[in-house]
Amino acid sequence: HGQVQAMLRVAAVLLLSVGAGQGFSLQTPQEFSKAAWHKKLRGLTKENFESIYEWEPFLEAEAGSSLYKKSMRRLTRVSKEFGVELREDFLANAKATAKRREQKVAYEAAKEEARLAKIAEAEQGLRDAAESGDLEKIEAALAAATEAAVADDFDGWQLAKDAKAQAQAAPAAEDEAA
């Protein structure tokens, strides 16, 4: 009686997996574990390499930093050996890399904020220098703007360039008049 129930359970799992379009597989969600993952890695072949993607949700939720690091290193090596490509986004949202991703986003946001502040400061410096008409201030502002990697596409840049041209032309006009 116990053997019949066991056979019925196996048959039900097979029918459900084939019926769900998953192909023939005895792997059920309850069987995802670290030990089963290690066994899967050891048994990888070129033909079954794509089956690792079935494990992605489990690994993203459960893999710690060591399992993540070792698995990615092994999968990278094995994929090169087999001549297949590992998806770029495989385990992209892993719990093990969440802190690093958050830190990267914060760093990039701070860097962009600093860049925008530098550009705004350079723009204001260009406008102030252009309004003053002082050639030295204009040249210093243009140098600062160039250092800040400010492009020619904003008004302050052109305003300062025009003011520099006028400031340079003014002494030349005075010399001719005298």
mmCIF file of C-alpha atoms in Angstrom, residues 8-146:
data_model
loop_
_atom_site.group_PDB
_atom_site.id
_atom_site.type_symbol
_atom_site.label_atom_id
_atom_site.label_comp_id
_atom_site.label_asym_id
_atom_site.label_seq_id
_atom_site.Cartn_x
_atom_site.Cartn_y
_atom_site.Cartn_z
ATOM 1 C CA LEU A 8 1.256 7.785 -7.336
ATOM 2 C CA ARG A 9 3.104 10.796 -5.863
ATOM 3 C CA VAL A 10 5.964 10.361 -8.347
ATOM 4 C CA ALA A 11 3.486 10.022 -11.208
ATOM 5 C CA ALA A 12 1.628 13.153 -10.056
ATOM 6 C CA VAL A 13 4.875 15.152 -9.923
ATOM 7 C CA LEU A 14 5.814 13.927 -13.408
ATOM 8 C CA LEU A 15 2.403 14.765 -14.829
ATOM 9 C CA LEU A 16 2.369 18.199 -13.226
ATOM 10 C CA SER A 17 5.846 19.055 -14.465
ATOM 11 C CA VAL A 18 5.160 17.829 -18.001
ATOM 12 C CA GLY A 19 1.703 19.434 -17.993
ATOM 13 C CA ALA A 20 3.145 22.785 -16.889
ATOM 14 C CA GLY A 21 5.456 22.812 -19.903
ATOM 15 C CA GLN A 22 8.570 22.298 -17.820
ATOM 16 C CA GLY A 23 9.607 19.109 -19.521
ATOM 17 C CA PHE A 24 10.513 15.960 -17.644
ATOM 18 C CA SER A 25 11.884 16.904 -14.246
ATOM 19 C CA LEU A 26 11.745 15.414 -10.795
ATOM 20 C CA GLN A 27 12.940 18.700 -9.306
ATOM 21 C CA THR A 28 10.136 20.295 -7.319
ATOM 22 C CA PRO A 29 10.320 23.656 -5.545
ATOM 23 C CA GLN A 30 10.676 21.863 -2.210
ATOM 24 C CA GLU A 31 13.897 20.263 -3.435
ATOM 25 C CA PHE A 32 15.765 23.546 -3.918
ATOM 26 C CA SER A 33 18.521 23.603 -1.321
ATOM 27 C CA LYS A 34 22.177 24.508 -1.119
ATOM 28 C CA ALA A 35 23.164 20.848 -1.198
ATOM 29 C CA ALA A 36 21.025 20.256 -4.287
ATOM 30 C CA TRP A 37 22.577 23.348 -5.916
ATOM 31 C CA HIS A 38 26.099 22.017 -5.308
ATOM 32 C CA LYS A 39 25.055 18.693 -6.808
ATOM 33 C CA LYS A 40 23.617 20.555 -9.803
ATOM 34 C CA LEU A 41 26.888 22.462 -10.303
ATOM 35 C CA ARG A 42 28.936 19.265 -10.201
ATOM 36 C CA GLY A 43 26.680 17.638 -12.797
ATOM 37 C CA LEU A 44 26.586 20.479 -15.306
ATOM 38 C CA THR A 45 27.134 19.643 -18.954
ATOM 39 C CA LYS A 46 26.860 21.717 -22.088
ATOM 40 C CA GLU A 47 23.452 20.174 -22.771
ATOM 41 C CA ASN A 48 21.951 20.941 -19.360
ATOM 42 C CA PHE A 49 23.699 24.255 -18.683
ATOM 43 C CA GLU A 50 20.520 26.255 -19.365
ATOM 44 C CA SER A 51 18.821 24.480 -16.449
ATOM 45 C CA ILE A 52 20.712 26.688 -13.988
ATOM 46 C CA TYR A 53 18.250 29.474 -14.741
ATOM 47 C CA GLU A 54 15.509 27.472 -12.986
ATOM 48 C CA TRP A 55 17.519 28.002 -9.803
ATOM 49 C CA GLU A 56 17.744 31.777 -10.110
ATOM 50 C CA PRO A 57 14.828 32.699 -7.784
ATOM 51 C CA PHE A 58 16.111 30.338 -5.094
ATOM 52 C CA LEU A 59 19.681 31.615 -5.375
ATOM 53 C CA GLU A 60 18.667 35.276 -5.412
ATOM 54 C CA ALA A 61 16.717 34.788 -2.200
ATOM 55 C CA GLU A 62 18.906 32.298 -0.360
ATOM 56 C CA ALA A 63 22.519 32.580 -1.508
ATOM 57 C CA GLY A 64 24.843 34.337 0.883
ATOM 58 C CA SER A 65 27.964 36.139 -0.244
ATOM 59 C CA SER A 66 30.186 33.041 -0.244
ATOM 60 C CA LEU A 67 27.758 30.822 -2.148
ATOM 61 C CA TYR A 68 27.067 33.649 -4.596
ATOM 62 C CA LYS A 69 30.743 34.382 -5.206
ATOM 63 C CA LYS A 70 31.784 30.753 -5.576
ATOM 64 C CA SER A 71 28.806 29.880 -7.772
ATOM 65 C CA MET A 72 29.363 32.811 -10.119
ATOM 66 C CA ARG A 73 33.066 32.021 -10.399
ATOM 67 C CA ARG A 74 32.362 28.363 -11.170
ATOM 68 C CA LEU A 75 29.556 29.159 -13.621
ATOM 69 C CA THR A 76 31.750 31.667 -15.444
ATOM 70 C CA ARG A 77 34.535 29.126 -15.762
ATOM 71 C CA VAL A 78 32.216 26.291 -16.798
ATOM 72 C CA SER A 79 30.397 28.442 -19.351
ATOM 73 C CA LYS A 80 33.723 29.289 -20.990
ATOM 74 C CA GLU A 81 34.694 25.612 -21.021
ATOM 75 C CA PHE A 82 31.397 24.651 -22.655
ATOM 76 C CA GLY A 83 31.448 27.594 -25.052
ATOM 77 C CA VAL A 84 28.094 28.904 -23.845
ATOM 78 C CA GLU A 85 27.281 32.325 -22.492
ATOM 79 C CA LEU A 86 26.087 32.971 -18.982
ATOM 80 C CA ARG A 87 23.275 35.527 -19.042
ATOM 81 C CA GLU A 88 24.562 38.957 -18.008
ATOM 82 C CA ASP A 89 21.637 39.520 -15.670
ATOM 83 C CA PHE A 90 21.905 36.100 -13.987
ATOM 84 C CA LEU A 91 21.555 36.680 -10.223
ATOM 85 C CA ALA A 92 21.524 40.436 -10.799
ATOM 86 C CA ASN A 93 19.125 40.933 -7.875
ATOM 87 C CA ALA A 94 20.797 38.547 -5.463
ATOM 88 C CA LYS A 95 20.390 39.217 -1.776
ATOM 89 C CA ALA A 96 24.160 38.816 -1.449
ATOM 90 C CA THR A 97 24.808 41.855 -3.651
ATOM 91 C CA ALA A 98 22.018 44.132 -2.379
ATOM 92 C CA LYS A 99 24.257 46.203 -0.108
ATOM 93 C CA ARG A 100 26.864 46.671 -2.843
ATOM 94 C CA ARG A 101 24.162 47.740 -5.325
ATOM 95 C CA GLU A 102 22.766 50.266 -2.819
ATOM 96 C CA GLN A 103 26.239 51.666 -2.159
ATOM 97 C CA LYS A 104 26.915 51.955 -5.892
ATOM 98 C CA VAL A 105 23.667 53.853 -6.466
ATOM 99 C CA ALA A 106 24.430 56.204 -3.557
ATOM 100 C CA TYR A 107 27.982 56.789 -4.815
ATOM 101 C CA GLU A 108 26.827 57.524 -8.363
ATOM 102 C CA ALA A 109 24.115 59.888 -7.095
ATOM 103 C CA ALA A 110 26.634 61.783 -4.931
ATOM 104 C CA LYS A 111 29.087 61.964 -7.823
ATOM 105 C CA GLU A 112 26.414 63.309 -10.186
ATOM 106 C CA GLU A 113 25.291 65.846 -7.571
ATOM 107 C CA ALA A 114 28.868 67.076 -7.154
ATOM 108 C CA ARG A 115 29.289 67.310 -10.933
ATOM 109 C CA LEU A 116 26.091 69.343 -11.294
ATOM 110 C CA ALA A 117 27.124 71.638 -8.435
ATOM 111 C CA LYS A 118 30.505 72.226 -10.085
ATOM 112 C CA ILE A 119 28.817 73.050 -13.380
ATOM 113 C CA ALA A 120 26.360 75.424 -11.694
ATOM 114 C CA GLU A 121 29.243 77.135 -9.899
ATOM 115 C CA ALA A 122 31.185 77.458 -13.155
ATOM 116 C CA GLU A 123 28.116 78.859 -14.947
ATOM 117 C CA GLN A 124 27.584 81.440 -12.221
ATOM 118 C CA GLY A 125 31.274 82.343 -12.303
ATOM 119 C CA LEU A 126 31.080 82.859 -16.059
ATOM 120 C CA ARG A 127 28.008 85.077 -15.766
ATOM 121 C CA ASP A 128 29.557 87.156 -12.948
ATOM 122 C CA ALA A 129 32.814 87.552 -14.849
ATOM 123 C CA ALA A 130 30.984 88.554 -18.018
ATOM 124 C CA GLU A 131 28.981 91.176 -16.145
ATOM 125 C CA SER A 132 32.128 92.624 -14.543
ATOM 126 C CA GLY A 133 33.875 93.045 -17.894
ATOM 127 C CA ASP A 134 37.240 92.368 -16.201
ATOM 128 C CA LEU A 135 39.451 90.402 -18.624
ATOM 129 C CA GLU A 136 41.340 88.558 -15.861
ATOM 130 C CA LYS A 137 38.111 87.447 -14.156
ATOM 131 C CA ILE A 138 36.677 86.309 -17.489
ATOM 132 C CA GLU A 139 39.785 84.265 -18.334
ATOM 133 C CA ALA A 140 39.810 82.727 -14.848
ATOM 134 C CA ALA A 141 36.107 81.871 -15.140
ATOM 135 C CA LEU A 142 36.622 80.308 -18.575
ATOM 136 C CA ALA A 143 39.509 78.240 -17.225
ATOM 137 C CA ALA A 144 37.406 77.101 -14.259
ATOM 138 C CA ALA A 145 34.511 76.219 -16.555
ATOM 139 C CA THR A 146 36.822 74.261 -18.838
#
